[in-house]
Amino acid sequence: MKTILAALILCLLALSPAHAGQKGIGQPCNSDNSTVDFDTLAQCNGSTLIKAPLMLGAVANPPYASTACDAAKAGMLQYTGGVVQYCNGSAWSTMGSSSGTGGQSMVSGWPDVIVCTDSSNNKEVLYANGMPYNSHYIYRLIANTVGDIKIIFNSDGTYYSNSGADTYDCVTSSMSISTLVANGRAFNFVNGGANGAAAMADGTAGAPGLYFSANTNTGLYRPTTDTLAIATGGTERLRVTATGSVGIGTTTPELNLHVKGIGVRLENSGSTQKWELGYHGTNDFTIFDASTNVSRLFVQATSGNVGIGTTAPNALLNVGVNGAASRQLSLGSWGDLGAGSSGSALFGGNVYYSGGG
């Protein structure tokens, strides 16, 4: 019994505020009468347990509130005005509050992402995407296959409505942005540094990694390594490969520019003139005057015959049409038509001569 009593007395002495200069919890301190004040490092077997200052309570003037945070103060905490702050080695940052998140957000006053829990207890991350849109602020599930899942907030941060998120606790509890922030469920992206780099999901043609809030199947995505693609309406329209080849209407461009489709139109912005390069029929090529709906040059795929003014050339070069009274072929200012010394000129009809000399 005497041994137990002696041990209890020794413990009480060890816990006494006056013992070995230690300060007691709940006892006033000499510096500011706060209930807990660690002026020096608390040590246990040479290891640091608590690094000053740790100020808990409504501190009117935190010890480092007006002093720049530096590497020597890294890890220090202070609590004031409903906000817990920590020194990150260069500045005081907010750990949690009822009005905002730490760091810089993409849209001032609004977190970049919020986290909700669905009915299966899965954590769902929704990104700021529509800030604002029709006077409301929208957070969307970035990648989904079940439609456009979003939660909409009023301009004051209160819950407004949702689409496809009925089972999310953010919706069932009508959580406001301030509630999400206070509960540690709202976050900001880390700044991209001097280069301003940003990353996004690869995405697909139907759900691009970068899309528009009102048009989720239109945007940019990465179909494969070192390749960029543009999709509209859920379908890929343009692709740039790793070698720099551009494909329009094809996913495998073979040259610097590869267009797969009916043709290309060139239009003069100052007039109604329109020219088209493309297919005629199945495989034939034509330069087409779309203003008058006339083919000006025609190349027959099977024979290689070229027609100017006709789409049915019967020779390697067929100029004009039969029966026309006007001149179909004129060579030089004198209107000469000649043939090589070993060649010949063949006329299927009459030859008319006009002029003298």
Short mmCIF file of C-alpha atoms in Angstrom, two decimals:
data_model
loop_
_atom_site.label_atom_id
_atom_site.label_comp_id
_atom_site.label_asym_id
_atom_site.label_seq_id
_atom_site.Cartn_x
_atom_site.Cartn_y
_atom_site.Cartn_z
CA MET A 1 0.00 0.00 0.00
CA LYS A 2 2.81 2.39 0.92
CA THR A 3 4.49 1.67 -2.41
CA ILE A 4 1.29 2.50 -4.39
CA LEU A 5 0.73 5.70 -2.37
CA ALA A 6 4.33 6.81 -3.01
CA ALA A 7 3.90 6.25 -6.76
CA LEU A 8 0.70 8.34 -6.82
CA ILE A 9 2.45 11.20 -5.01
CA LEU A 10 5.33 11.12 -7.51
CA CYS A 11 2.85 11.27 -10.46
CA LEU A 12 1.02 14.25 -8.94
CA LEU A 13 4.30 16.04 -8.45
CA ALA A 14 5.28 15.34 -12.05
CA LEU A 15 2.00 16.82 -13.30
CA SER A 16 2.19 19.89 -11.09
CA PRO A 17 2.50 23.21 -13.00
CA ALA A 18 5.37 24.23 -10.74
CA HIS A 19 7.37 21.03 -11.32
CA ALA A 20 10.58 21.58 -13.27
CA GLY A 21 9.26 24.82 -14.76
CA GLN A 22 6.48 23.11 -16.78
CA LYS A 23 3.20 24.90 -17.48
CA GLY A 24 -0.08 23.25 -16.66
CA ILE A 25 -3.12 22.85 -18.86
CA GLY A 26 -5.81 25.17 -17.59
CA GLN A 27 -3.30 27.34 -15.69
CA PRO A 28 -2.67 30.97 -16.61
CA CYS A 29 0.59 31.71 -18.42
CA ASN A 30 2.88 34.63 -17.81
CA SER A 31 2.71 35.89 -21.42
CA ASP A 32 -0.94 36.41 -22.36
CA ASN A 33 -3.08 34.44 -19.88
CA SER A 34 -4.22 32.03 -22.58
CA THR A 35 -5.16 28.58 -21.30
CA VAL A 36 -2.57 26.76 -23.44
CA ASP A 37 0.67 28.41 -24.51
CA PHE A 38 3.69 26.47 -25.74
CA ASP A 39 6.56 28.95 -25.64
CA THR A 40 9.22 26.36 -26.21
CA LEU A 41 9.46 23.05 -27.94
CA ALA A 42 7.88 20.15 -26.07
CA GLN A 43 10.44 17.36 -26.05
CA CYS A 44 10.16 13.63 -25.43
CA ASN A 45 13.38 11.62 -25.57
CA GLY A 46 14.85 14.26 -27.88
CA SER A 47 11.94 14.26 -30.38
CA THR A 48 9.82 17.34 -30.99
CA LEU A 49 6.14 16.77 -30.14
CA ILE A 50 4.67 20.26 -30.58
CA LYS A 51 6.25 23.21 -32.30
CA ALA A 52 5.31 26.66 -31.06
CA PRO A 53 3.06 28.45 -31.54
CA LEU A 54 -0.06 26.32 -31.28
CA MET A 55 -2.81 28.83 -30.44
CA LEU A 56 -6.29 27.40 -29.86
CA GLY A 57 -9.16 29.78 -29.23
CA ALA A 58 -10.24 33.16 -30.54
CA VAL A 59 -6.91 34.92 -30.75
CA ALA A 60 -7.33 38.59 -31.50
CA ASN A 61 -3.75 39.06 -32.66
CA PRO A 62 -2.14 35.77 -33.67
CA PRO A 63 1.58 35.82 -33.00
CA TYR A 64 2.51 35.64 -36.67
CA ALA A 65 -0.56 37.20 -38.27
CA SER A 66 1.38 40.26 -39.41
CA THR A 67 4.69 38.48 -39.93
CA ALA A 68 5.62 36.78 -43.18
CA CYS A 69 5.54 33.00 -42.95
CA ASP A 70 8.93 31.48 -43.73
CA ALA A 71 10.68 28.12 -43.67
CA ALA A 72 11.48 28.46 -39.97
CA LYS A 73 7.77 28.71 -39.12
CA ALA A 74 6.61 25.89 -41.46
CA GLY A 75 3.97 23.71 -39.80
CA MET A 76 2.84 26.28 -37.25
CA LEU A 77 -0.90 26.60 -36.64
CA GLN A 78 -3.09 29.48 -35.52
CA TYR A 79 -6.83 29.80 -35.09
CA THR A 80 -8.65 33.12 -35.23
CA GLY A 81 -12.03 34.39 -36.30
CA GLY A 82 -13.35 30.93 -37.21
CA VAL A 83 -10.37 30.16 -39.45
CA VAL A 84 -7.56 27.68 -38.87
CA GLN A 85 -4.36 28.71 -40.64
CA TYR A 86 -1.07 26.94 -41.14
CA CYS A 87 2.31 28.14 -42.30
CA ASN A 88 3.28 26.34 -45.51
CA GLY A 89 6.82 27.67 -45.43
CA SER A 90 6.15 30.86 -47.36
CA ALA A 91 2.64 32.12 -46.47
CA TRP A 92 -0.26 31.57 -44.08
CA SER A 93 -2.92 29.39 -45.73
CA THR A 94 -6.48 28.71 -44.67
CA MET A 95 -7.23 25.12 -43.67
CA GLY A 96 -10.98 25.56 -43.46
CA SER A 97 -13.61 28.25 -43.00
CA SER A 98 -17.21 29.06 -43.77
CA SER A 99 -16.42 31.34 -46.68
CA GLY A 100 -13.66 29.95 -48.88
CA THR A 101 -10.87 27.48 -49.56
CA GLY A 102 -7.16 27.98 -49.46
CA GLY A 103 -5.24 28.90 -52.59
CA GLN A 104 -6.35 30.57 -55.79
CA SER A 105 -9.50 29.29 -57.51
CA MET A 106 -10.37 29.44 -61.21
CA VAL A 107 -13.49 31.49 -60.41
CA SER A 108 -13.07 33.93 -57.55
CA GLY A 109 -15.06 32.95 -54.47
CA TRP A 110 -15.94 29.47 -55.78
CA PRO A 111 -14.01 26.22 -55.21
CA ASP A 112 -12.69 24.40 -58.27
CA VAL A 113 -14.13 21.04 -57.21
CA ILE A 114 -16.60 19.66 -54.68
CA VAL A 115 -16.89 16.10 -53.37
CA CYS A 116 -20.21 14.35 -52.72
CA THR A 117 -21.06 10.81 -51.60
CA ASP A 118 -23.55 8.75 -53.60
CA SER A 119 -25.95 6.07 -52.33
CA SER A 120 -23.24 3.40 -52.72
CA ASN A 121 -20.88 5.43 -50.53
CA ASN A 122 -18.66 6.30 -53.52
CA LYS A 123 -16.95 9.66 -53.55
CA GLU A 124 -18.01 11.66 -56.59
CA VAL A 125 -15.84 14.61 -57.68
CA LEU A 126 -17.68 17.40 -59.49
CA TYR A 127 -15.81 20.17 -61.29
CA ALA A 128 -16.70 23.84 -61.73
CA ASN A 129 -18.18 23.93 -65.22
CA GLY A 130 -20.59 26.78 -65.90
CA MET A 131 -19.49 29.70 -63.77
CA PRO A 132 -21.89 31.38 -64.09
CA TYR A 133 -24.51 29.97 -66.44
CA ASN A 134 -27.94 31.60 -66.50
CA SER A 135 -27.16 33.33 -63.18
CA HIS A 136 -26.35 30.01 -61.48
CA TYR A 137 -23.13 28.14 -60.73
CA ILE A 138 -22.78 24.55 -61.93
CA TYR A 139 -20.58 21.63 -60.85
CA ARG A 140 -20.50 18.61 -63.17
CA LEU A 141 -19.26 15.05 -62.97
CA ILE A 142 -16.49 15.26 -65.56
CA ALA A 143 -16.62 11.68 -66.94
CA ASN A 144 -19.84 9.72 -66.96
CA THR A 145 -21.79 7.40 -69.21
CA VAL A 146 -25.23 7.98 -67.73
CA GLY A 147 -25.92 11.51 -68.87
CA ASP A 148 -25.18 15.01 -67.67
CA ILE A 149 -24.77 14.78 -63.87
CA LYS A 150 -24.62 18.21 -62.27
CA ILE A 151 -25.39 20.17 -59.10
CA ILE A 152 -26.49 23.78 -59.42
CA PHE A 153 -26.04 26.53 -56.83
CA ASN A 154 -27.51 30.00 -56.45
CA SER A 155 -25.20 33.00 -56.71
CA ASP A 156 -25.03 33.18 -52.89
CA GLY A 157 -23.74 29.59 -52.74
CA THR A 158 -26.95 27.96 -51.54
CA TYR A 159 -28.21 24.77 -53.18
CA TYR A 160 -30.57 25.29 -56.13
CA SER A 161 -31.19 22.06 -58.08
CA ASN A 162 -29.54 19.05 -59.72
CA SER A 163 -29.64 16.71 -62.68
CA GLY A 164 -28.90 13.02 -62.17
CA ALA A 165 -27.52 13.56 -58.65
CA ASP A 166 -30.64 12.83 -56.61
CA THR A 167 -28.85 10.26 -54.42
CA TYR A 168 -25.81 12.42 -53.66
CA ASP A 169 -25.65 13.59 -50.05
CA CYS A 170 -24.82 17.10 -51.29
CA VAL A 171 -28.31 17.10 -52.79
CA THR A 172 -30.28 15.14 -50.18
CA SER A 173 -28.91 17.48 -47.49
CA SER A 174 -29.14 20.59 -49.72
CA MET A 175 -25.56 21.48 -48.85
CA SER A 176 -24.39 24.99 -49.60
CA ILE A 177 -20.89 25.83 -50.80
CA SER A 178 -20.01 27.19 -47.35
CA THR A 179 -21.10 23.88 -45.78
CA LEU A 180 -18.96 21.92 -48.22
CA VAL A 181 -15.98 24.16 -47.50
CA ALA A 182 -16.43 23.91 -43.74
CA ASN A 183 -16.65 20.10 -43.98
CA GLY A 184 -13.47 19.84 -46.04
CA ARG A 185 -15.28 18.80 -49.22
CA ALA A 186 -14.36 21.73 -51.46
CA PHE A 187 -10.95 22.11 -53.06
CA ASN A 188 -8.91 24.30 -55.39
CA PHE A 189 -6.43 23.11 -58.00
CA VAL A 190 -2.77 23.76 -57.29
CA ASN A 191 -1.50 26.60 -59.46
CA GLY A 192 0.36 25.53 -62.57
CA GLY A 193 3.45 27.60 -61.72
CA ALA A 194 5.29 29.91 -64.07
CA ASN A 195 4.28 27.90 -67.14
CA GLY A 196 0.59 27.87 -66.22
CA ALA A 197 0.28 24.18 -67.09
CA ALA A 198 -3.04 22.40 -66.67
CA ALA A 199 -4.02 18.74 -67.11
CA MET A 200 -7.29 17.10 -68.11
CA ALA A 201 -8.64 13.63 -68.76
CA ASP A 202 -8.06 12.04 -72.20
CA GLY A 203 -11.80 11.78 -72.90
CA THR A 204 -13.48 10.29 -75.96
CA ALA A 205 -15.34 11.59 -78.99
CA GLY A 206 -18.60 11.22 -77.07
CA ALA A 207 -17.24 12.74 -73.86
CA PRO A 208 -14.21 14.94 -74.63
CA GLY A 209 -11.73 15.73 -71.88
CA LEU A 210 -12.34 19.45 -72.49
CA TYR A 211 -15.93 20.26 -73.37
CA PHE A 212 -18.55 23.00 -73.10
CA SER A 213 -20.99 23.22 -70.20
CA ALA A 214 -24.01 23.34 -72.50
CA ASN A 215 -22.59 20.85 -75.03
CA THR A 216 -20.82 17.96 -73.31
CA ASN A 217 -20.16 15.91 -76.49
CA THR A 218 -18.26 18.72 -78.24
CA GLY A 219 -14.65 19.61 -77.48
CA LEU A 220 -11.02 18.42 -77.41
CA TYR A 221 -9.74 14.99 -76.47
CA ARG A 222 -6.70 12.69 -76.79
CA PRO A 223 -7.57 9.56 -78.83
CA THR A 224 -4.10 8.03 -78.58
CA THR A 225 -0.48 8.86 -77.71
CA ASP A 226 0.72 12.29 -78.94
CA THR A 227 -2.50 12.85 -80.86
CA LEU A 228 -5.11 15.61 -80.58
CA ALA A 229 -8.68 15.41 -81.88
CA ILE A 230 -11.73 17.67 -82.10
CA ALA A 231 -15.24 16.24 -81.79
CA THR A 232 -18.64 17.79 -82.42
CA GLY A 233 -21.91 16.08 -81.66
CA GLY A 234 -20.02 13.08 -80.26
CA THR A 235 -18.17 12.39 -83.55
CA GLU A 236 -14.52 13.05 -84.34
CA ARG A 237 -14.14 15.69 -87.05
CA LEU A 238 -10.44 16.60 -87.07
CA ARG A 239 -7.26 14.88 -85.92
CA VAL A 240 -3.63 16.00 -85.62
CA THR A 241 -1.20 13.08 -85.42
CA ALA A 242 2.17 12.82 -83.68
CA THR A 243 3.92 13.63 -86.99
CA GLY A 244 1.86 16.79 -87.54
CA SER A 245 -0.43 15.40 -90.24
CA VAL A 246 -3.95 16.84 -90.17
CA GLY A 247 -6.91 14.68 -91.03
CA ILE A 248 -10.42 16.00 -91.71
CA GLY A 249 -12.95 13.22 -91.97
CA THR A 250 -10.25 10.58 -91.43
CA THR A 251 -8.42 9.24 -88.37
CA THR A 252 -5.37 8.15 -90.42
CA PRO A 253 -4.11 11.15 -92.41
CA GLU A 254 -1.38 10.14 -94.87
CA LEU A 255 -0.11 13.62 -95.83
CA ASN A 256 0.26 17.01 -94.14
CA LEU A 257 -3.40 17.67 -94.97
CA HIS A 258 -5.72 14.77 -95.71
CA VAL A 259 -9.39 15.51 -96.39
CA LYS A 260 -11.80 12.61 -96.70
CA GLY A 261 -15.22 13.52 -98.02
CA ILE A 262 -17.02 14.98 -101.02
CA GLY A 263 -14.76 17.97 -101.60
CA VAL A 264 -13.44 21.40 -100.66
CA ARG A 265 -15.14 24.73 -101.35
CA LEU A 266 -13.37 28.07 -101.84
CA GLU A 267 -15.57 31.14 -101.65
CA ASN A 268 -14.75 34.77 -102.28
CA SER A 269 -15.83 36.84 -99.29
CA GLY A 270 -16.44 39.89 -101.51
CA SER A 271 -18.70 38.18 -104.04
CA THR A 272 -20.93 35.17 -104.58
CA GLN A 273 -18.26 33.26 -106.52
CA LYS A 274 -17.73 29.69 -105.25
CA TRP A 275 -15.26 27.08 -106.48
CA GLU A 276 -15.18 23.44 -105.43
CA LEU A 277 -12.55 20.73 -105.73
CA GLY A 278 -13.79 17.22 -105.29
CA TYR A 279 -15.39 14.12 -106.71
CA HIS A 280 -17.70 13.87 -109.69
CA GLY A 281 -19.68 10.68 -109.64
CA THR A 282 -17.78 7.86 -107.94
CA ASN A 283 -14.07 8.42 -108.57
CA ASP A 284 -13.68 11.22 -111.16
CA PHE A 285 -12.14 14.56 -110.17
CA THR A 286 -13.52 17.98 -111.02
CA ILE A 287 -12.97 21.66 -110.48
CA PHE A 288 -16.51 22.87 -110.22
CA ASP A 289 -17.96 26.38 -110.54
CA ALA A 290 -20.58 26.20 -107.80
CA SER A 291 -21.87 29.66 -108.67
CA THR A 292 -23.16 28.46 -112.06
CA ASN A 293 -23.21 24.70 -111.38
CA VAL A 294 -20.77 23.99 -114.23
CA SER A 295 -17.75 21.71 -114.22
CA ARG A 296 -14.80 23.70 -115.57
CA LEU A 297 -12.21 20.92 -115.50
CA PHE A 298 -12.81 17.19 -115.39
CA VAL A 299 -10.42 14.26 -114.99
CA GLN A 300 -11.74 10.80 -115.79
CA ALA A 301 -10.40 8.28 -113.26
CA THR A 302 -10.51 5.16 -115.45
CA SER A 303 -8.87 6.61 -118.62
CA GLY A 304 -7.05 9.67 -117.34
CA ASN A 305 -8.77 11.79 -120.02
CA VAL A 306 -9.06 15.48 -119.21
CA GLY A 307 -12.08 17.50 -120.18
CA ILE A 308 -12.29 21.28 -120.21
CA GLY A 309 -15.87 22.38 -120.63
CA THR A 310 -17.07 18.78 -120.81
CA THR A 311 -17.55 15.94 -118.34
CA ALA A 312 -17.24 13.26 -121.05
CA PRO A 313 -13.77 13.62 -122.57
CA ASN A 314 -13.09 11.11 -125.37
CA ALA A 315 -9.39 11.93 -125.73
CA LEU A 316 -6.47 12.65 -123.45
CA LEU A 317 -7.50 16.31 -123.75
CA ASN A 318 -10.96 17.26 -124.83
CA VAL A 319 -11.66 20.97 -124.99
CA GLY A 320 -15.18 22.36 -125.40
CA VAL A 321 -18.28 20.67 -126.76
CA ASN A 322 -19.43 19.61 -130.22
CA GLY A 323 -21.57 21.85 -132.41
CA ALA A 324 -20.56 25.13 -130.82
CA ALA A 325 -20.25 27.98 -133.32
CA SER A 326 -17.90 29.92 -131.07
CA ARG A 327 -14.19 29.21 -130.92
CA GLN A 328 -13.39 26.36 -128.50
CA LEU A 329 -9.57 26.42 -128.59
CA SER A 330 -7.35 29.39 -129.27
CA LEU A 331 -3.57 29.23 -129.21
CA GLY A 332 -1.57 32.45 -129.05
CA SER A 333 -2.56 35.92 -130.18
CA TRP A 334 -2.71 34.78 -133.82
CA GLY A 335 -5.02 31.88 -133.10
CA ASP A 336 -2.54 29.37 -134.49
CA LEU A 337 -3.01 25.64 -134.07
CA GLY A 338 -0.06 23.47 -135.00
CA ALA A 339 1.37 19.97 -134.76
CA GLY A 340 4.88 18.60 -134.55
CA SER A 341 6.85 17.68 -137.67
CA SER A 342 6.23 14.03 -137.07
CA GLY A 343 2.70 14.46 -135.94
CA SER A 344 -0.54 15.38 -137.56
CA ALA A 345 -3.66 17.36 -136.93
CA LEU A 346 -6.85 15.38 -137.34
CA PHE A 347 -10.15 17.12 -137.83
CA GLY A 348 -13.36 15.15 -137.86
CA GLY A 349 -15.25 17.78 -139.85
CA ASN A 350 -14.71 20.82 -142.00
CA VAL A 351 -11.81 23.17 -141.55
CA TYR A 352 -12.70 26.84 -141.87
CA TYR A 353 -10.18 29.50 -142.81
CA SER A 354 -10.79 33.11 -142.01
CA GLY A 355 -8.43 35.97 -142.83
CA GLY A 356 -5.73 36.62 -145.36
CA GLY A 357 -1.99 36.38 -145.82
#
